PDB file of C-alpha atoms in Angstrom:
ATOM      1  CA  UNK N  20      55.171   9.869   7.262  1.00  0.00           C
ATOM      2  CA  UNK N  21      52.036  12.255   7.050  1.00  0.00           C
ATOM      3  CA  UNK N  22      52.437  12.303   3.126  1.00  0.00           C
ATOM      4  CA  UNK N  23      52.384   7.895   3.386  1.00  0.00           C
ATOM      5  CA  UNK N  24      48.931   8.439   5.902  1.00  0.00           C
ATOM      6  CA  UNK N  25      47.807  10.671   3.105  1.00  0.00           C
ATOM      7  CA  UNK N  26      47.947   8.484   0.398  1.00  0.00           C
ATOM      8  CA  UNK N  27      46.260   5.785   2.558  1.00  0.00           C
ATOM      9  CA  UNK N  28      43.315   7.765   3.251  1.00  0.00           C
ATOM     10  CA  UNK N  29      43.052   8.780  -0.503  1.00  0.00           C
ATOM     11  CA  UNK N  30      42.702   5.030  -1.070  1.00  0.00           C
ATOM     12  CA  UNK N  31      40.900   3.923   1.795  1.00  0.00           C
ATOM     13  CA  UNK N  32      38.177   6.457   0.968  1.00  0.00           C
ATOM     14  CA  UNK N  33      37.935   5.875  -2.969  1.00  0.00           C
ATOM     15  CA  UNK N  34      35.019   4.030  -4.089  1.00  0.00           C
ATOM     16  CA  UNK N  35      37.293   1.036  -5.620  1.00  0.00           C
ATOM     17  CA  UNK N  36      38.958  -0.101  -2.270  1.00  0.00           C
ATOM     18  CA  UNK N  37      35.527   0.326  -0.311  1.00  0.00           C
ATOM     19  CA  UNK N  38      33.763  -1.767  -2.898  1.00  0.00           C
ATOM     20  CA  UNK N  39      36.895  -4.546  -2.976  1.00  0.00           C
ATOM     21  CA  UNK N  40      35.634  -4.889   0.744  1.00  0.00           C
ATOM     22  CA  UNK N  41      32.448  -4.788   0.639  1.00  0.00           C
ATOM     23  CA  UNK N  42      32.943  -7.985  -2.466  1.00  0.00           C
ATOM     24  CA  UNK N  43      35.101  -9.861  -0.391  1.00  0.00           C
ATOM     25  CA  UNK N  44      32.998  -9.538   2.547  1.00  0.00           C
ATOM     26  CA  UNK N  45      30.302 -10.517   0.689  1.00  0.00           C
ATOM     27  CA  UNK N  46      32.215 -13.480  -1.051  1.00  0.00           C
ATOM     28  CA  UNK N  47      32.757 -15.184   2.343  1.00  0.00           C
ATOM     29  CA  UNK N  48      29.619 -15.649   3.267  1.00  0.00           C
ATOM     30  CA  UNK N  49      28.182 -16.363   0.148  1.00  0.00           C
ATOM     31  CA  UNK N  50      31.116 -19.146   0.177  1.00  0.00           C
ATOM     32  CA  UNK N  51      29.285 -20.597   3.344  1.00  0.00           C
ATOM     33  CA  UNK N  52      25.877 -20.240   2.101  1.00  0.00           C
ATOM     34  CA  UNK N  53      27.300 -22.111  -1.054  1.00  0.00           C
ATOM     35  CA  UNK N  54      29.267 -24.970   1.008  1.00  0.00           C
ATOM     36  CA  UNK N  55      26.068 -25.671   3.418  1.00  0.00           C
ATOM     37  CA  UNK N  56      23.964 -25.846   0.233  1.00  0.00           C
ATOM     38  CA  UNK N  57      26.746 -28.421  -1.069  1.00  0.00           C
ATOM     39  CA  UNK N  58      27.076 -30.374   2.477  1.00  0.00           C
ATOM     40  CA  UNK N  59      23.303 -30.315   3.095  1.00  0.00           C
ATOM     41  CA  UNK N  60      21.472 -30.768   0.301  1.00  0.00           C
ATOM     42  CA  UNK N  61      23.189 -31.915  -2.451  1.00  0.00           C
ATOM     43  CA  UNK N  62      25.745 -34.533  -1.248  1.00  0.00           C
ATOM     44  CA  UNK N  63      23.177 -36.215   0.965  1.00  0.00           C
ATOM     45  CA  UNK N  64      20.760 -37.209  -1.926  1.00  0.00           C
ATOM     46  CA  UNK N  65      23.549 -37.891  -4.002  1.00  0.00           C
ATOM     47  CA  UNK N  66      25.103 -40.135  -1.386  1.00  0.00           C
ATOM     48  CA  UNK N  67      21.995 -42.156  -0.466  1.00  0.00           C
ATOM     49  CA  UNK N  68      21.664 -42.666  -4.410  1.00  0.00           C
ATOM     50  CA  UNK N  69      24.958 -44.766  -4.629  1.00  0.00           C
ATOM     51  CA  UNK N  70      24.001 -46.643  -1.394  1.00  0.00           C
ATOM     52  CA  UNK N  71      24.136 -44.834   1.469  1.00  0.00           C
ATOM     53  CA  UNK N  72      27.835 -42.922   1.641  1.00  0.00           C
ATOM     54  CA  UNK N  73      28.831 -39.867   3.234  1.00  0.00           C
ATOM     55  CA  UNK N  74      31.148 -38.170   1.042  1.00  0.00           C
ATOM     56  CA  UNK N  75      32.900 -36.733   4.028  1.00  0.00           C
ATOM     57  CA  UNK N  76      33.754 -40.191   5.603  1.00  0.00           C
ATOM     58  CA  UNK N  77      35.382 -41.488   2.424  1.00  0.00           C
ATOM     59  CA  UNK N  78      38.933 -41.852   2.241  1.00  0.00           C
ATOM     60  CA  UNK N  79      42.099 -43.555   1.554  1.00  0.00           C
ATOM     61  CA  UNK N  80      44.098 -45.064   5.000  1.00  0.00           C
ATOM     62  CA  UNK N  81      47.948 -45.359   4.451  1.00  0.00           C
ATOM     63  CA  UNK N  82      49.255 -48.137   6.392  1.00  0.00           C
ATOM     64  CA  UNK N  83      50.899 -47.177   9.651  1.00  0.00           C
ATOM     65  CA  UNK N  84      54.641 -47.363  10.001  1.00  0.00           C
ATOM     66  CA  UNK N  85      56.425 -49.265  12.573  1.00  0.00           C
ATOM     67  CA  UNK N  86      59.590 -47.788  13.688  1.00  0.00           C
ATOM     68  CA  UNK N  87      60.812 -50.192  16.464  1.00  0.00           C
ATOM     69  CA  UNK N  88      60.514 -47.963  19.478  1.00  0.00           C
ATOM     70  CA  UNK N  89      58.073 -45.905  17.639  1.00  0.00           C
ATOM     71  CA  UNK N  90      54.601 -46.418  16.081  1.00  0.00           C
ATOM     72  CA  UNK N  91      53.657 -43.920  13.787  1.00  0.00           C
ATOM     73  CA  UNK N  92      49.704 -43.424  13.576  1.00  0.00           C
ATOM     74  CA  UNK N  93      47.940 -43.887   9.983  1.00  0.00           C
ATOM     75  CA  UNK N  94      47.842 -41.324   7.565  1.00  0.00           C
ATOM     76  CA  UNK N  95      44.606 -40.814   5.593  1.00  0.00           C
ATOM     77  CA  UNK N  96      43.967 -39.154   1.726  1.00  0.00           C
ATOM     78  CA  UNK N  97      40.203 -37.770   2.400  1.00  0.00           C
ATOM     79  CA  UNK N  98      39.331 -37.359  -1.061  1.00  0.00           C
ATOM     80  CA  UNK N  99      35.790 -37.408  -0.190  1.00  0.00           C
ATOM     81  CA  UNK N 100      36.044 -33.689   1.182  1.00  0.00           C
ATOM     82  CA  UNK N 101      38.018 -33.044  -1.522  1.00  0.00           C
ATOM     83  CA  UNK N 102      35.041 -33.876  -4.146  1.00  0.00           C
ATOM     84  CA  UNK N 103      32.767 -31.626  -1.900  1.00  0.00           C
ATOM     85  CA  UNK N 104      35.026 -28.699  -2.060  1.00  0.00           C
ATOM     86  CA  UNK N 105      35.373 -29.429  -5.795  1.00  0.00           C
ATOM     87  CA  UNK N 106      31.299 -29.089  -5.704  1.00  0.00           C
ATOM     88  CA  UNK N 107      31.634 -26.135  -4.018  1.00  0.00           C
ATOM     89  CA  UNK N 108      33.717 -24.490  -6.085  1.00  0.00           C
ATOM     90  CA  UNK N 109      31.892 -25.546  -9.122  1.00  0.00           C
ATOM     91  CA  UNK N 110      28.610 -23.792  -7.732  1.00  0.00           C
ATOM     92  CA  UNK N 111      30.436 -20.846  -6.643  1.00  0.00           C
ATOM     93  CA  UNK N 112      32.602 -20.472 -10.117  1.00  0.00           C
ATOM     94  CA  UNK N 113      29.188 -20.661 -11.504  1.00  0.00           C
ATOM     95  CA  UNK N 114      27.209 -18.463  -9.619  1.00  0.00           C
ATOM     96  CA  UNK N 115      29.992 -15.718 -10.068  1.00  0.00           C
ATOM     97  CA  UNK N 116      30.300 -16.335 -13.654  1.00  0.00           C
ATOM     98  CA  UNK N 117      26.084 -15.598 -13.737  1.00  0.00           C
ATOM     99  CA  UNK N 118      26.535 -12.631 -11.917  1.00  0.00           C
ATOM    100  CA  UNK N 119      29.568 -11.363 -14.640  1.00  0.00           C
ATOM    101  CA  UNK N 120      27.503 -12.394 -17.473  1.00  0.00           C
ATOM    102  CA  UNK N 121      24.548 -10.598 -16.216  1.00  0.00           C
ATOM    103  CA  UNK N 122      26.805  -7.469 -15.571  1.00  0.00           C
ATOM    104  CA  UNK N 123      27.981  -7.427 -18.575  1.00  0.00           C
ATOM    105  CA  UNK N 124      24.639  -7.814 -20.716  1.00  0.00           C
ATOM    106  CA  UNK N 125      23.650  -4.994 -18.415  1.00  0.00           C
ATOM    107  CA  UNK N 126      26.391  -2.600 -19.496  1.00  0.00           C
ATOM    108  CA  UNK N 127      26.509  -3.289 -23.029  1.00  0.00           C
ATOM    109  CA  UNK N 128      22.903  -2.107 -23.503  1.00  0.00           C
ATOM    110  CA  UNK N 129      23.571   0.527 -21.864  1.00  0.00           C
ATOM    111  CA  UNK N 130      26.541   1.137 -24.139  1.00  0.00           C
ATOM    112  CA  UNK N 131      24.557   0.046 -27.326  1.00  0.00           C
ATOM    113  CA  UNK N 132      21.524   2.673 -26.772  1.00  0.00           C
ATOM    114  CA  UNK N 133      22.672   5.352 -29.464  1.00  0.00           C
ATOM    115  CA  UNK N 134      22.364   9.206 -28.055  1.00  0.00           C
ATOM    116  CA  UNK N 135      20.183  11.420 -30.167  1.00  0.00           C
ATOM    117  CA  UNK N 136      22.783  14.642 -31.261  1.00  0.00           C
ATOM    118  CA  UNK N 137      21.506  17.375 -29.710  1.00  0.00           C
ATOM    119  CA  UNK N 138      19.825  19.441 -32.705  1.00  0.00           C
ATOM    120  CA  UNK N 139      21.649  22.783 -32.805  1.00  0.00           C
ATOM    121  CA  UNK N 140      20.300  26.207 -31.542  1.00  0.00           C
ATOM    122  CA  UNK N 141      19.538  28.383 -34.357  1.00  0.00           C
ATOM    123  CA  UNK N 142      21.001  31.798 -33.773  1.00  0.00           C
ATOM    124  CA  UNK N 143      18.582  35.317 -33.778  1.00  0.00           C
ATOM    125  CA  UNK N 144      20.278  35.577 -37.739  1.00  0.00           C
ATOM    126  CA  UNK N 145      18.882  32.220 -38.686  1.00  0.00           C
ATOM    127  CA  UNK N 146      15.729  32.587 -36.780  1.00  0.00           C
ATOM    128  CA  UNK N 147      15.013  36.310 -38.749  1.00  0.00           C
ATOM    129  CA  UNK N 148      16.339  34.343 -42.466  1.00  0.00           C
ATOM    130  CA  UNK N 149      14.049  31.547 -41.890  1.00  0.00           C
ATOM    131  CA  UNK N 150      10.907  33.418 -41.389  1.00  0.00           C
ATOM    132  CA  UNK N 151      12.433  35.873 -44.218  1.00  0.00           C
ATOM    133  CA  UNK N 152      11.953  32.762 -46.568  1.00  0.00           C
ATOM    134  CA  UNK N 153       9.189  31.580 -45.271  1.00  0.00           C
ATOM    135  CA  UNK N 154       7.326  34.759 -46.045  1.00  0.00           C
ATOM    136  CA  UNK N 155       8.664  35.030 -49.740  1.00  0.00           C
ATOM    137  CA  UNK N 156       7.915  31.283 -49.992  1.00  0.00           C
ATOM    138  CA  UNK N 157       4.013  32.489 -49.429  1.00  0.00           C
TER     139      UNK N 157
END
C-alpha cells in the first residue's frame, strides 16, 4: 500500500499531471465562454437573418402514440441545439487548433536557431607556440 501512495504522489506532483489539470480546467470554461459567444451573439444575428428563428426552438415532433389505456407524450428530434453545439465545437476545434499552430511555430524557431560551437580553449602550449610564430613571423 505505501509503495501504491508513493507512486501517486510521484505523479500527482510531476509537472505533466499538474499541467493536464490545469488544461482541462481551463478547457471548461473556455467551453462556456465559447458556447455563450455561440448562443449570444452569433445564432441571434444569424437567426433574425433567415426570419426571425431561434435555433434552440427548432425541432422535429414525433407523433404521439396511443396505447389504449395509455397515451404516450410526443417525442421531439431538437436538431436546432444540435447545429449550435456543432457551432460550438467548430469555434472551439478552431481556437485550439490556433493555439497548436502557434505552439508549434513557437518551438520550431526555437529549434531552428543554430548554436554557435563553442570555440575551443587554447592550452598554455598553444598560447606560448602562437606567440612563438608570431614573433618569427615579424
Amino acid at each position: 500500500m505505501g509503495k501504491f501512495i508513493n507512486e501517486f504522489k510521484a505523479f500527482a506532483i510531476k509537472g505533466n499531471a499538474v499541467d493536464m489539470a490545469v488544461g482541462v480546467i481551463i478547457g471548461g470554461a473556455f467551453g462556456k465562454i465559447v458556447t455563450s459567444v455561440v448562443n449570444d451573439i452569433i445564432m441571434p444575428p444569424i437567426g433574425w437573418l433567415i426570419g426571425g428563428v431561434n435555433f434552440s426552438d427548432l425541432k422535429v415532433t414525433l407523433p404521439a402514440l396511443d396505447l389504449g389505456a395509455e397515451k404516450l407524450a410526443p417525442a421531439t428530434i431538437n436538431y436546432g441545439s444540435f447545429i449550435q453545439t456543432l457551432f460550438d465545437f467548430t469555434i472551439i476545434a478552431l481556437c485550439v487548433f490556433m493555439l497548436v499552430r502557434g505552439i508549434n511555430r513557437l518551438s520550431k524557431k526555437n529549434e531552428e536557431k543554430p548554436k554557435e560551437p563553442e570555440k575551443p580553449k587554447m592550452t598554455n602550449e598553444e598560447k606560448l607556440l602562437t606567440e612563438i610564430r608570431d614573433l618569427l613571423k615579424k
